[in-house]
Short mmCIF file of C-alpha atoms and ligand atoms in Angstrom, two decimals:
data_model
loop_
_atom_site.label_atom_id
_atom_site.label_comp_id
_atom_site.label_asym_id
_atom_site.label_seq_id
_atom_site.Cartn_x
_atom_site.Cartn_y
_atom_site.Cartn_z
CA LEU A 1 -19.38 19.29 -0.98
CA ASP A 2 -21.69 16.72 0.47
CA ILE A 3 -19.73 15.12 3.25
CA THR A 4 -21.61 12.37 5.03
CA GLY A 5 -20.15 10.68 8.05
CA GLY A 6 -20.87 13.71 10.28
CA ASN A 7 -17.81 15.06 12.02
CA SER A 8 -16.23 11.64 12.10
CA ARG A 9 -12.68 10.99 11.06
CA PHE A 10 -11.49 9.44 7.83
CA ILE A 11 -8.55 7.42 6.56
CA MET A 12 -7.47 8.74 3.19
CA VAL A 13 -6.40 5.93 0.87
CA VAL A 14 -4.45 7.18 -2.13
CA GLY A 15 -4.42 4.67 -4.98
CA GLY A 16 -7.25 2.90 -3.18
CA LEU A 17 -8.87 1.27 -6.22
CA GLY A 18 -5.76 -0.67 -7.25
CA TYR A 19 -5.01 -4.28 -6.41
CA ILE A 20 -3.74 -3.89 -2.83
CA GLY A 21 -5.59 -0.62 -2.17
CA SER A 22 -9.03 -2.06 -2.97
CA HIS A 23 -8.60 -5.00 -0.60
CA THR A 24 -7.33 -2.61 2.08
CA VAL A 25 -10.30 -0.24 1.66
CA LEU A 26 -12.69 -3.16 2.17
CA GLU A 27 -10.86 -4.30 5.32
CA LEU A 28 -10.82 -0.71 6.64
CA LEU A 29 -14.59 -0.41 6.17
CA LYS A 30 -15.10 -3.76 7.89
CA GLU A 31 -13.10 -2.37 10.83
CA ASN A 32 -15.43 0.65 10.92
CA TYR A 33 -13.10 3.26 9.48
CA ASN A 34 -14.62 5.96 7.25
CA VAL A 35 -12.61 5.98 4.05
CA LEU A 36 -11.82 8.64 1.47
CA VAL A 37 -10.36 7.09 -1.68
CA ILE A 38 -8.27 9.12 -4.12
CA ASP A 39 -7.40 7.38 -7.39
CA ASP A 40 -6.82 8.64 -10.92
CA LEU A 41 -7.80 5.23 -12.37
CA SER A 42 -4.52 5.10 -14.31
CA ASN A 43 -4.27 1.40 -13.42
CA SER A 44 -7.76 0.60 -12.14
CA TYR A 45 -11.46 1.03 -12.89
CA GLU A 46 -14.29 2.83 -11.13
CA SER A 47 -16.21 -0.48 -11.11
CA VAL A 48 -13.84 -1.58 -8.32
CA LEU A 49 -15.47 1.02 -6.08
CA HIS A 50 -18.89 -0.55 -6.70
CA ARG A 51 -17.50 -4.00 -5.93
CA ILE A 52 -16.02 -2.78 -2.63
CA LYS A 53 -19.33 -1.13 -1.78
CA ALA A 54 -21.29 -4.30 -2.60
CA LEU A 55 -19.05 -6.48 -0.41
CA ALA A 56 -19.10 -3.98 2.46
CA THR A 57 -22.88 -3.58 2.25
CA GLU A 58 -23.30 -7.34 2.42
CA HIS A 59 -20.94 -7.53 5.40
CA PHE A 60 -22.77 -4.85 7.39
CA ALA A 61 -26.23 -6.09 6.42
CA ALA A 62 -25.33 -9.54 7.79
CA GLN A 63 -24.35 -7.89 11.07
CA ASP A 64 -27.30 -5.50 11.06
CA ARG A 65 -24.94 -2.55 11.54
CA PRO A 66 -24.68 0.70 9.58
CA MET A 67 -21.83 0.94 7.09
CA PRO A 68 -19.12 3.57 7.56
CA ALA A 69 -18.76 6.31 4.93
CA LEU A 70 -16.94 5.56 1.68
CA HIS A 71 -16.04 8.60 -0.44
CA PHE A 72 -14.23 8.66 -3.76
CA ARG A 73 -12.53 11.40 -5.77
CA GLN A 74 -11.11 10.52 -9.17
CA LEU A 75 -7.95 12.57 -9.12
CA ASP A 76 -4.21 12.46 -9.65
CA TYR A 77 -2.79 12.90 -6.15
CA ARG A 78 -0.33 15.43 -7.64
CA SER A 79 -3.19 17.70 -8.74
CA PRO A 80 -3.61 21.17 -7.12
CA CYS A 81 -7.22 20.10 -6.39
CA MET A 82 -5.88 18.00 -3.53
CA ARG A 83 -5.61 21.19 -1.46
CA SER A 84 -9.32 21.95 -1.73
CA ILE A 85 -10.20 18.34 -0.99
CA LEU A 86 -8.13 18.44 2.18
CA ALA A 87 -9.70 21.79 3.06
CA SER A 88 -13.16 20.29 2.71
CA TYR A 89 -12.19 17.51 5.13
CA SER A 90 -11.16 20.02 7.76
CA SER A 91 -13.31 21.51 10.48
CA TYR A 92 -13.01 25.12 11.47
CA SER A 93 -13.66 26.75 14.80
CA ILE A 94 -14.34 30.43 15.21
CA GLY A 95 -14.16 32.12 18.59
CA ARG A 96 -14.62 35.62 19.96
CA LYS A 97 -11.44 36.92 21.46
CA ALA A 98 -13.22 39.61 23.44
CA SER A 99 -15.07 37.17 25.67
CA THR A 100 -12.89 35.12 27.99
CA PRO A 101 -12.69 32.16 27.83
CA ILE A 102 -12.88 32.05 24.06
CA THR A 103 -16.18 30.62 22.89
CA GLU A 104 -15.84 28.43 19.88
CA ILE A 105 -18.39 27.79 17.21
CA THR A 106 -17.63 25.08 14.68
CA ARG A 107 -18.91 26.04 11.29
CA ALA A 108 -18.14 25.75 7.62
CA VAL A 109 -15.20 27.79 6.44
CA PRO A 110 -16.17 31.14 4.90
CA SER A 111 -15.99 30.79 1.15
CA GLY A 112 -12.83 32.23 -0.32
CA PHE A 113 -10.99 32.11 2.99
CA PRO A 114 -7.28 32.47 2.21
CA PHE A 115 -5.89 29.20 3.51
CA SER A 116 -2.36 30.38 2.93
CA ALA A 117 -2.94 32.99 5.64
CA LEU A 118 -3.22 30.36 8.33
CA GLN A 119 -0.23 30.36 10.63
CA ARG A 120 1.15 27.39 12.51
CA THR A 121 1.24 28.21 16.23
CA ASP A 122 3.39 26.64 18.92
CA SER A 123 0.54 24.35 19.84
CA GLY A 124 0.56 22.99 16.29
CA ILE A 125 -2.84 24.48 15.54
CA ASP A 126 -3.43 26.67 12.52
CA MET A 127 -4.74 30.09 13.49
CA GLU A 128 -5.80 33.31 11.86
CA THR A 129 -6.42 36.39 13.94
CA ASP A 130 -8.53 39.13 12.57
CA ASP A 131 -7.99 42.15 14.83
CA ALA A 132 -10.95 44.08 13.55
CA GLN A 133 -13.45 41.37 14.29
CA GLU A 134 -11.47 39.74 17.08
CA THR A 135 -11.98 36.27 15.70
CA ILE A 136 -9.74 33.26 15.78
CA LEU A 137 -10.01 30.52 13.25
CA ARG A 138 -8.65 27.10 14.00
CA ARG A 139 -8.41 24.35 11.47
CA GLU A 140 -8.27 20.64 12.25
CA SER A 141 -8.23 17.85 9.73
CA ARG A 142 -10.83 15.11 9.85
CA ILE A 143 -8.34 12.85 8.13
CA SER A 144 -6.65 10.92 10.88
CA GLY A 145 -4.29 8.94 8.66
CA VAL A 146 -3.16 8.37 5.11
CA ILE A 147 -2.32 5.11 3.37
CA HIS A 148 -0.35 5.86 0.24
CA PHE A 149 -0.53 3.19 -2.47
CA ALA A 150 -0.43 5.44 -5.54
CA ALA A 151 2.64 4.69 -7.63
CA TYR A 152 3.62 3.11 -10.92
CA LYS A 153 4.94 -0.39 -10.33
CA SER A 154 6.29 -2.02 -13.47
CA VAL A 155 9.98 -2.79 -13.09
CA GLU A 156 10.40 -3.21 -16.85
CA GLU A 157 8.60 0.04 -17.76
CA SER A 158 10.59 1.94 -15.15
CA ILE A 159 13.81 1.03 -16.98
CA ARG A 160 12.39 2.40 -20.26
CA MET A 161 10.65 5.44 -18.73
CA PRO A 162 12.48 6.41 -15.53
CA LEU A 163 11.13 9.97 -15.46
CA LYS A 164 7.54 8.74 -15.42
CA TYR A 165 8.42 6.72 -12.31
CA TYR A 166 10.43 9.37 -10.49
CA SER A 167 7.74 11.95 -11.24
CA ASN A 168 4.82 9.94 -9.86
CA ASN A 169 6.51 7.86 -7.19
CA VAL A 170 9.06 10.34 -5.82
CA CYS A 171 8.23 13.95 -6.83
CA GLY A 172 4.52 13.28 -6.26
CA LEU A 173 5.28 12.03 -2.77
CA VAL A 174 7.41 15.07 -1.87
CA ASP A 175 4.69 17.58 -2.81
CA PHE A 176 2.01 15.45 -1.20
CA LEU A 177 3.92 15.33 2.10
CA SER A 178 4.26 19.13 2.09
CA LEU A 179 0.51 19.43 1.64
CA LEU A 180 -0.20 16.95 4.43
CA GLU A 181 2.15 18.86 6.71
CA GLU A 182 0.26 22.07 5.91
CA PHE A 183 -2.95 20.40 7.09
CA GLY A 184 -1.32 18.83 10.15
CA ILE A 185 -1.86 15.27 8.85
CA LYS A 186 1.17 13.36 10.06
CA ASN A 187 0.08 9.77 10.32
CA PHE A 188 1.33 8.11 7.16
CA VAL A 189 1.53 4.52 5.95
CA PHE A 190 3.68 3.99 2.87
CA SER A 191 3.62 1.11 0.35
CA SER A 192 7.20 0.00 0.15
CA SER A 193 8.58 -3.19 -1.27
CA ALA A 194 11.05 -6.00 -0.70
CA THR A 195 12.71 -4.53 -3.78
CA VAL A 196 14.54 -2.15 -1.40
CA TYR A 197 16.76 -5.10 -0.39
CA GLY A 198 18.13 -5.25 -3.95
CA GLU A 199 20.75 -7.93 -4.53
CA GLY A 200 21.00 -8.28 -0.75
CA ALA A 201 17.94 -10.54 -1.04
CA ASN A 202 20.15 -13.25 -2.53
CA CYS A 203 21.76 -13.97 0.84
CA GLY A 204 19.56 -17.08 1.08
CA VAL A 205 18.14 -16.39 4.55
CA PRO A 206 15.02 -14.42 5.52
CA LEU A 207 15.63 -10.68 5.15
CA ARG A 208 15.73 -8.52 8.27
CA GLU A 209 14.64 -4.89 8.10
CA GLU A 210 18.11 -3.82 9.24
CA LEU A 211 19.50 -4.84 5.84
CA CYS A 212 18.09 -1.59 4.50
CA VAL A 213 18.20 1.46 6.78
CA HIS A 214 18.27 5.18 6.05
CA HIS A 215 20.19 6.42 9.09
CA PRO A 216 22.80 4.57 11.16
CA GLU A 217 21.06 2.07 13.43
CA THR A 218 22.01 -0.24 16.25
CA PHE A 219 20.35 -3.62 16.53
CA TYR A 220 20.89 -7.00 18.16
CA ASP A 221 21.59 -9.99 15.96
CA ASP A 222 20.27 -13.51 16.55
CA ALA A 223 23.19 -14.24 18.89
CA GLY A 224 22.25 -11.18 20.97
CA LEU A 225 25.32 -9.21 19.85
CA GLU A 226 25.04 -5.47 19.32
CA ARG A 227 25.54 -4.45 15.67
CA GLN A 228 25.83 -1.10 13.93
CA VAL A 229 24.33 -0.73 10.45
CA LEU A 230 24.93 2.13 8.08
CA PRO A 231 22.51 3.48 5.46
CA GLY A 232 22.64 2.08 1.97
CA VAL A 233 21.64 -0.97 0.04
CA LEU A 234 23.21 -3.49 -2.29
CA GLY A 235 22.45 -3.42 -6.03
CA LEU A 236 19.06 -1.84 -6.65
CA THR A 237 18.36 -3.03 -10.16
CA SER A 238 15.65 -0.70 -11.50
CA PRO A 239 14.40 2.89 -11.30
CA TYR A 240 11.26 1.43 -9.73
CA GLY A 241 13.34 -0.15 -6.94
CA ARG A 242 15.35 3.04 -6.51
CA SER A 243 12.12 5.10 -6.34
CA LYS A 244 10.95 3.03 -3.35
CA PHE A 245 14.32 3.36 -1.62
CA MET A 246 14.32 7.13 -2.25
CA CYS A 247 10.78 7.50 -0.90
CA GLU A 248 11.71 5.63 2.26
CA SER A 249 14.80 7.84 2.69
CA ILE A 250 12.70 11.00 2.29
CA LEU A 251 10.18 9.72 4.83
CA ALA A 252 12.93 8.78 7.28
CA ASP A 253 14.47 12.26 6.94
CA ILE A 254 11.14 14.00 7.53
CA ALA A 255 10.46 11.90 10.61
CA ARG A 256 13.92 12.69 11.93
CA SER A 257 13.40 16.44 11.44
CA ASP A 258 9.94 16.43 13.03
CA PRO A 259 9.22 13.55 15.44
CA SER A 260 5.51 14.41 15.56
CA TRP A 261 5.17 12.41 12.33
CA SER A 262 4.25 8.73 12.60
CA ILE A 263 5.43 7.04 9.42
CA THR A 264 5.38 3.33 8.71
CA ALA A 265 6.95 1.92 5.55
CA LEU A 266 5.48 -1.49 4.84
CA ARG A 267 7.80 -3.60 2.70
CA TYR A 268 5.57 -6.00 0.83
CA PHE A 269 7.03 -9.26 -0.39
CA ASN A 270 5.05 -10.92 -3.22
CA PRO A 271 1.35 -10.03 -2.87
CA VAL A 272 -0.93 -12.64 -4.46
CA GLY A 273 -4.49 -13.96 -4.12
CA CYS A 274 -7.68 -11.98 -3.88
CA HIS A 275 -10.90 -11.64 -1.91
CA GLU A 276 -12.54 -15.02 -1.28
CA SER A 277 -15.82 -13.87 -2.86
CA GLY A 278 -14.21 -13.81 -6.30
CA ILE A 279 -15.61 -10.29 -6.73
CA LEU A 280 -12.48 -8.33 -5.92
CA GLY A 281 -9.09 -9.25 -7.36
CA GLU A 282 -6.15 -8.12 -9.45
CA ASP A 283 -7.59 -6.30 -12.45
CA PRO A 284 -5.00 -3.89 -13.86
CA ARG A 285 -5.11 -1.86 -17.07
CA GLN A 286 -1.42 -2.58 -17.51
CA LYS A 287 -0.28 -5.87 -19.04
CA PRO A 288 0.61 -8.19 -16.12
CA SER A 289 4.20 -9.29 -15.58
CA ASN A 290 4.01 -10.83 -12.09
CA LEU A 291 3.99 -14.62 -11.86
CA ILE A 292 0.39 -15.38 -10.81
CA PRO A 293 -1.31 -12.82 -13.09
CA VAL A 294 0.75 -14.25 -15.99
CA ILE A 295 -0.27 -17.80 -15.03
CA THR A 296 -3.94 -16.76 -15.07
CA THR A 297 -3.53 -15.43 -18.62
CA VAL A 298 -2.27 -18.90 -19.57
CA LEU A 299 -5.18 -20.53 -17.74
CA THR A 300 -7.65 -18.35 -19.63
CA GLY A 301 -5.99 -19.06 -22.96
CA THR A 302 -4.85 -15.47 -23.57
CA LYS A 303 -1.22 -16.61 -23.45
CA PRO A 304 -0.13 -20.02 -24.77
CA VAL A 305 2.62 -20.93 -22.27
CA LEU A 306 4.18 -19.72 -19.06
CA GLU A 307 7.82 -18.91 -19.52
CA ILE A 308 9.81 -19.93 -16.44
CA PHE A 309 12.61 -17.45 -16.02
CA GLY A 310 15.59 -19.40 -14.75
CA THR A 311 15.84 -23.03 -13.61
CA ASP A 312 19.43 -22.84 -12.41
CA TRP A 313 19.07 -21.00 -9.09
CA SER A 314 20.46 -22.70 -5.98
CA THR A 315 17.01 -23.63 -4.73
CA PRO A 316 15.38 -27.05 -4.18
CA ASP A 317 14.04 -27.30 -7.77
CA GLY A 318 16.20 -24.68 -9.50
CA THR A 319 13.42 -22.10 -9.87
CA ALA A 320 13.38 -18.89 -7.85
CA VAL A 321 11.99 -18.74 -4.31
CA ARG A 322 9.59 -15.98 -3.23
CA ASP A 323 7.54 -15.15 -0.15
CA PHE A 324 3.97 -15.08 -1.51
CA ILE A 325 1.61 -13.23 0.80
CA HIS A 326 -2.18 -13.25 0.45
CA VAL A 327 -3.44 -9.76 -0.35
CA VAL A 328 -6.08 -9.88 2.41
CA ASP A 329 -3.37 -10.65 5.00
CA LEU A 330 -1.42 -7.76 3.52
CA ALA A 331 -4.45 -5.45 3.71
CA ARG A 332 -4.86 -6.33 7.38
CA GLY A 333 -1.20 -5.45 7.90
CA HIS A 334 -2.11 -1.84 7.07
CA ILE A 335 -4.83 -1.81 9.69
CA ALA A 336 -2.39 -3.28 12.20
CA ALA A 337 0.04 -0.46 11.36
CA LEU A 338 -2.66 2.20 11.89
CA ALA A 339 -3.72 0.61 15.16
CA ALA A 340 -0.14 0.30 16.45
CA SER A 341 0.52 3.92 15.56
CA ALA A 342 -2.70 5.09 17.29
CA ALA A 343 -1.78 3.07 20.39
CA ARG A 344 1.72 4.64 20.29
CA LYS A 345 3.28 1.17 20.12
CA ILE A 346 5.70 2.26 17.40
CA LYS A 347 8.59 3.83 19.25
CA THR A 348 10.25 5.77 16.43
CA PRO A 349 8.63 8.33 14.09
CA PHE A 350 9.81 6.32 11.06
CA ARG A 351 9.74 2.54 11.14
CA ALA A 352 9.94 -0.05 8.34
CA TYR A 353 8.24 -3.46 8.55
CA ASN A 354 8.42 -6.51 6.32
CA LEU A 355 5.00 -7.82 5.39
CA GLY A 356 5.49 -11.41 4.27
CA THR A 357 4.78 -14.91 5.54
CA GLY A 358 8.37 -15.81 6.41
CA ARG A 359 8.02 -18.88 4.13
CA GLY A 360 9.38 -19.33 0.64
CA HIS A 361 7.88 -21.20 -2.31
CA THR A 362 9.49 -21.90 -5.66
CA VAL A 363 7.98 -20.87 -8.99
CA ARG A 364 7.29 -24.56 -9.71
CA GLU A 365 5.44 -24.95 -6.39
CA VAL A 366 3.18 -22.04 -7.34
CA LEU A 367 2.51 -23.63 -10.72
CA GLN A 368 1.71 -26.96 -9.12
CA SER A 369 -0.63 -25.34 -6.61
CA LEU A 370 -2.58 -23.56 -9.36
CA GLU A 371 -2.69 -26.70 -11.51
CA GLU A 372 -4.12 -28.69 -8.58
CA THR A 373 -6.70 -26.04 -7.74
CA SER A 374 -7.84 -25.43 -11.30
CA ARG A 375 -7.46 -29.06 -12.35
CA ARG A 376 -5.86 -27.76 -15.52
CA ARG A 377 -2.43 -28.28 -16.98
CA ILE A 378 -0.36 -25.12 -17.34
CA PRO A 379 2.00 -25.42 -20.33
CA VAL A 380 5.48 -24.10 -19.58
CA LYS A 381 8.64 -23.22 -21.45
CA GLU A 382 11.91 -22.96 -19.55
CA VAL A 383 13.87 -19.89 -20.56
CA GLY A 384 16.86 -18.05 -19.11
CA ARG A 385 16.85 -15.81 -16.05
CA ARG A 386 15.01 -12.47 -16.31
CA ALA A 387 17.32 -9.47 -16.03
CA GLY A 388 17.45 -8.06 -12.52
CA ASP A 389 15.83 -11.11 -10.85
CA VAL A 390 17.09 -12.55 -7.59
CA GLY A 391 16.98 -16.27 -6.75
CA PHE A 392 15.69 -15.94 -3.20
CA CYS A 393 13.55 -13.34 -1.44
CA VAL A 394 11.84 -14.25 1.82
CA ALA A 395 10.84 -12.02 4.75
CA GLU A 396 11.99 -12.17 8.33
CA VAL A 397 8.69 -11.32 9.99
CA ARG A 398 9.48 -11.06 13.70
CA ARG A 399 9.42 -7.25 13.78
CA ALA A 400 5.87 -7.00 12.40
CA GLU A 401 4.73 -9.84 14.65
CA SER A 402 6.04 -8.26 17.83
CA GLU A 403 5.47 -4.55 17.15
CA LEU A 404 2.33 -4.59 14.99
CA ASP A 405 0.82 -7.73 16.48
CA TRP A 406 0.22 -8.96 12.95
CA ARG A 407 1.03 -12.14 11.10
CA ALA A 408 -0.01 -13.65 7.78
CA GLU A 409 -2.54 -16.41 8.19
CA LYS A 410 -3.32 -17.63 4.69
CA SER A 411 -1.37 -20.27 2.76
CA LEU A 412 -0.30 -20.58 -0.86
CA ALA A 413 -3.19 -23.04 -1.34
CA ASP A 414 -5.64 -20.37 -0.09
CA CYS A 415 -4.16 -17.93 -2.60
CA SER A 416 -4.61 -20.41 -5.46
CA VAL A 417 -8.24 -21.16 -4.52
CA ASP A 418 -9.11 -17.45 -4.40
CA VAL A 419 -7.25 -16.58 -7.61
CA TRP A 420 -8.97 -19.43 -9.45
CA ASN A 421 -12.35 -18.38 -8.07
CA PHE A 422 -11.80 -14.81 -9.33
CA THR A 423 -10.46 -15.99 -12.70
CA LYS A 424 -13.36 -18.42 -13.30
CA GLY A 425 -15.89 -15.75 -12.39
CA ARG A 426 -14.54 -13.39 -15.04
CA CYS A 427 -13.30 -15.64 -17.82
CA GLU A 428 -15.01 -19.06 -17.67
CA PRO A 429 -16.24 -18.99 -21.28
CA GLN A 430 -12.71 -18.61 -22.61
CA ILE A 431 -11.27 -21.56 -20.69
CA SER A 432 -10.82 -24.48 -23.03
CA ASP A 433 -11.79 -27.99 -21.87
CA GLU A 434 -8.64 -29.33 -23.50
CA MET A 435 -6.68 -27.82 -20.69
CA ILE A 436 -8.30 -30.00 -18.04
CA CYS A 437 -5.64 -32.28 -16.51
P1 NAD B 501 -1.93 -0.90 -8.60
O1 NAD B 501 -1.36 -0.32 -9.82
O2 NAD B 501 -2.94 -1.98 -8.73
O3 NAD B 501 -2.56 0.24 -7.67
C1 NAD B 501 -2.08 1.56 -7.66
C2 NAD B 501 -3.29 2.47 -7.76
O4 NAD B 501 -2.82 3.82 -7.71
C3 NAD B 501 -4.03 2.31 -9.10
O5 NAD B 501 -5.41 2.22 -8.85
C4 NAD B 501 -3.69 3.58 -9.88
O6 NAD B 501 -4.77 3.97 -10.70
C5 NAD B 501 -3.44 4.57 -8.74
N1 NAD B 501 -2.50 5.65 -9.07
C6 NAD B 501 -1.27 5.57 -9.62
N2 NAD B 501 -0.73 6.80 -9.74
C7 NAD B 501 -1.65 7.67 -9.23
C8 NAD B 501 -1.68 9.07 -9.06
N3 NAD B 501 -0.69 9.86 -9.48
N4 NAD B 501 -2.77 9.64 -8.48
C9 NAD B 501 -3.81 8.87 -8.07
N5 NAD B 501 -3.84 7.55 -8.23
C10 NAD B 501 -2.77 6.94 -8.79
O7 NAD B 501 -0.71 -1.41 -7.71
P2 NAD B 501 -0.72 -2.34 -6.43
O8 NAD B 501 -0.19 -3.67 -6.80
O9 NAD B 501 -2.01 -2.23 -5.71
O10 NAD B 501 0.43 -1.62 -5.59
C11 NAD B 501 0.14 -0.62 -4.65
C12 NAD B 501 1.43 -0.09 -4.08
O11 NAD B 501 2.18 -1.15 -3.52
C13 NAD B 501 2.35 0.59 -5.09
O12 NAD B 501 2.96 1.68 -4.46
C14 NAD B 501 3.37 -0.48 -5.40
O13 NAD B 501 4.59 0.08 -5.80
C15 NAD B 501 3.49 -1.17 -4.07
N6 NAD B 501 3.92 -2.57 -4.16
C16 NAD B 501 3.25 -3.44 -4.95
C17 NAD B 501 3.68 -4.77 -5.04
C18 NAD B 501 2.99 -5.75 -5.93
O14 NAD B 501 3.59 -6.77 -6.28
N7 NAD B 501 1.75 -5.54 -6.32
C19 NAD B 501 4.79 -5.19 -4.30
C20 NAD B 501 5.43 -4.26 -3.49
C21 NAD B 501 4.99 -2.95 -3.42
C1 WQD B 502 8.32 -13.99 -9.20
C2 WQD B 502 9.17 -15.11 -9.79
C3 WQD B 502 10.24 -14.53 -11.86
C4 WQD B 502 6.75 -14.18 -14.38
C5 WQD B 502 8.27 -8.04 -8.53
C6 WQD B 502 9.00 -6.75 -8.36
C7 WQD B 502 8.97 -6.35 -6.92
C8 WQD B 502 7.55 -6.35 -6.37
C9 WQD B 502 6.83 -7.62 -6.67
C10 WQD B 502 6.59 -4.18 -6.51
C11 WQD B 502 10.50 -14.60 -10.37
C12 WQD B 502 9.25 -15.67 -12.04
C13 WQD B 502 7.57 -14.39 -13.28
C14 WQD B 502 6.79 -15.11 -15.45
C15 WQD B 502 8.42 -16.39 -14.23
N1 WQD B 502 6.74 -5.35 -6.96
N2 WQD B 502 8.38 -15.48 -13.21
N3 WQD B 502 7.63 -16.19 -15.33
O1 WQD B 502 10.13 -10.37 -9.51
O2 WQD B 502 9.72 -11.29 -7.20
O3 WQD B 502 8.94 -9.04 -7.77
O4 WQD B 502 6.93 -7.91 -8.08
O5 WQD B 502 7.19 -3.66 -5.64
O6 WQD B 502 9.54 -5.10 -6.86
O7 WQD B 502 10.34 -6.91 -8.80
O8 WQD B 502 7.77 -10.97 -8.74
O9 WQD B 502 5.88 -12.16 -9.72
O10 WQD B 502 7.41 -10.85 -11.22
O11 WQD B 502 8.24 -12.95 -10.18
O12 WQD B 502 9.17 -17.37 -14.18
O13 WQD B 502 6.13 -14.95 -16.49
O14 WQD B 502 8.45 -15.67 -10.89
O15 WQD B 502 11.37 -14.72 -12.64
O16 WQD B 502 11.48 -15.54 -10.12
P1 WQD B 502 9.26 -10.46 -8.34
P2 WQD B 502 7.25 -11.68 -10.01
#
């Protein structure tokens, strides 16, 4: 394997060519992290890698600085090949036991070395002693952290094909965590979702992380009173939602059993927008079902009208309220989580954070914003509520602000400008003039 980047350390980004992953990889590179991307391209394209590379190259050329390493392996993260990839991102030290102190020589692992023979020692270092040759082999991973985006994400498909979702999102995660543990990689950032709040979201006030916990927790409410919360959540409406809750529970249990893990579950609210260049954006293989991607299909003429699901919610204009967060703000949230973990600012081995803006917008406000930006009318048809929807879902963001030193900076208008820029760049010829307002 040709591994550039010397002996430097890498962040492994699993699912790194998808919508949120690709924007995060670019931000990581800009922050000088070497990045190893694993993606099976089940919902993305290899061209995304070239777009990330082009944007990063431009960024570093403008600053006259060398670009960090960007590696890619097209692979299902559940594949047995993951073991050899992790092995190739490990460094090995060999020392002679006879001479004291032990002299260590770092060199490539002997081919065919039985990794399973490595034993975990009290110091947490993997060691193999060969009495005949008096050698010690120590293995250390060059992967200093993992950001795990890989999952299937369609709520509707998860109801039709639950096993597909539990297999990739939950079983995949369990095996992957065992492998990471084997290699001593215990710094893990997980893509969670506001979906873990289930029907609890409908409470009409910004959602605090304590509304969904995995072990009993004590916290202080806004009046400063001490409260006890028990694990559990109200009304998870889809296998997709349950898969995220299960994954968080598994991660919380692992962290409780072994506090040397540092696990952050980032609960995304409604990620929207794209990179301001218009080069990187949301480009899935799967048919879109989220609001803004559906609106863009109407803007490009692929779909005749936007169906508004529900106009009878108790909100200012009757349409549902969501916390729309720009994907670049979200991407930076992952870097803030890595930095806070490295600086040991996160006090518990498992911690969940809401990543949202703390501000809600109705579906009609989103429509209006995109109409104003594109200067095109978006035809709509009001239909009934979509099964499983909630009327209100907005983040309480104080925990991420104080513990991760992160806050969203971009507005809904910024999201619209960037989405329109990306859409125009890809589909201009299909946009009919008749749609101009
Ligand atoms: P996405 O589908 O665009 O990206 C996921 C990427 O993972 C894709 O590139 C896909 O090819 C890859 N992938 C899937 N299964 C894989 C596997 N087994 N092995 C390797 N690669 C695999 O989705 P996204 O919107 O970028 O979401 C990323 C994560 O964030 C997901 O875990 C999703 O559940 C979560 N999330 C997304 C949203 C949202 O609205 N987009 C909201 C909350 C949480
Ligand atoms: C937003 C609002 C719709 C499409 C989903 C998942 C959640 C998370 C983010 C991954 C709702 C309305 C939508 C349309 C509409 N994903 N809408 N017409 O439902 O808040 O969250 O994506 O974790 O788990 O459930 O996002 O963009 O689908 O919908 O009226 O054609 O727009 O009813 O009120 P949602 P969304």
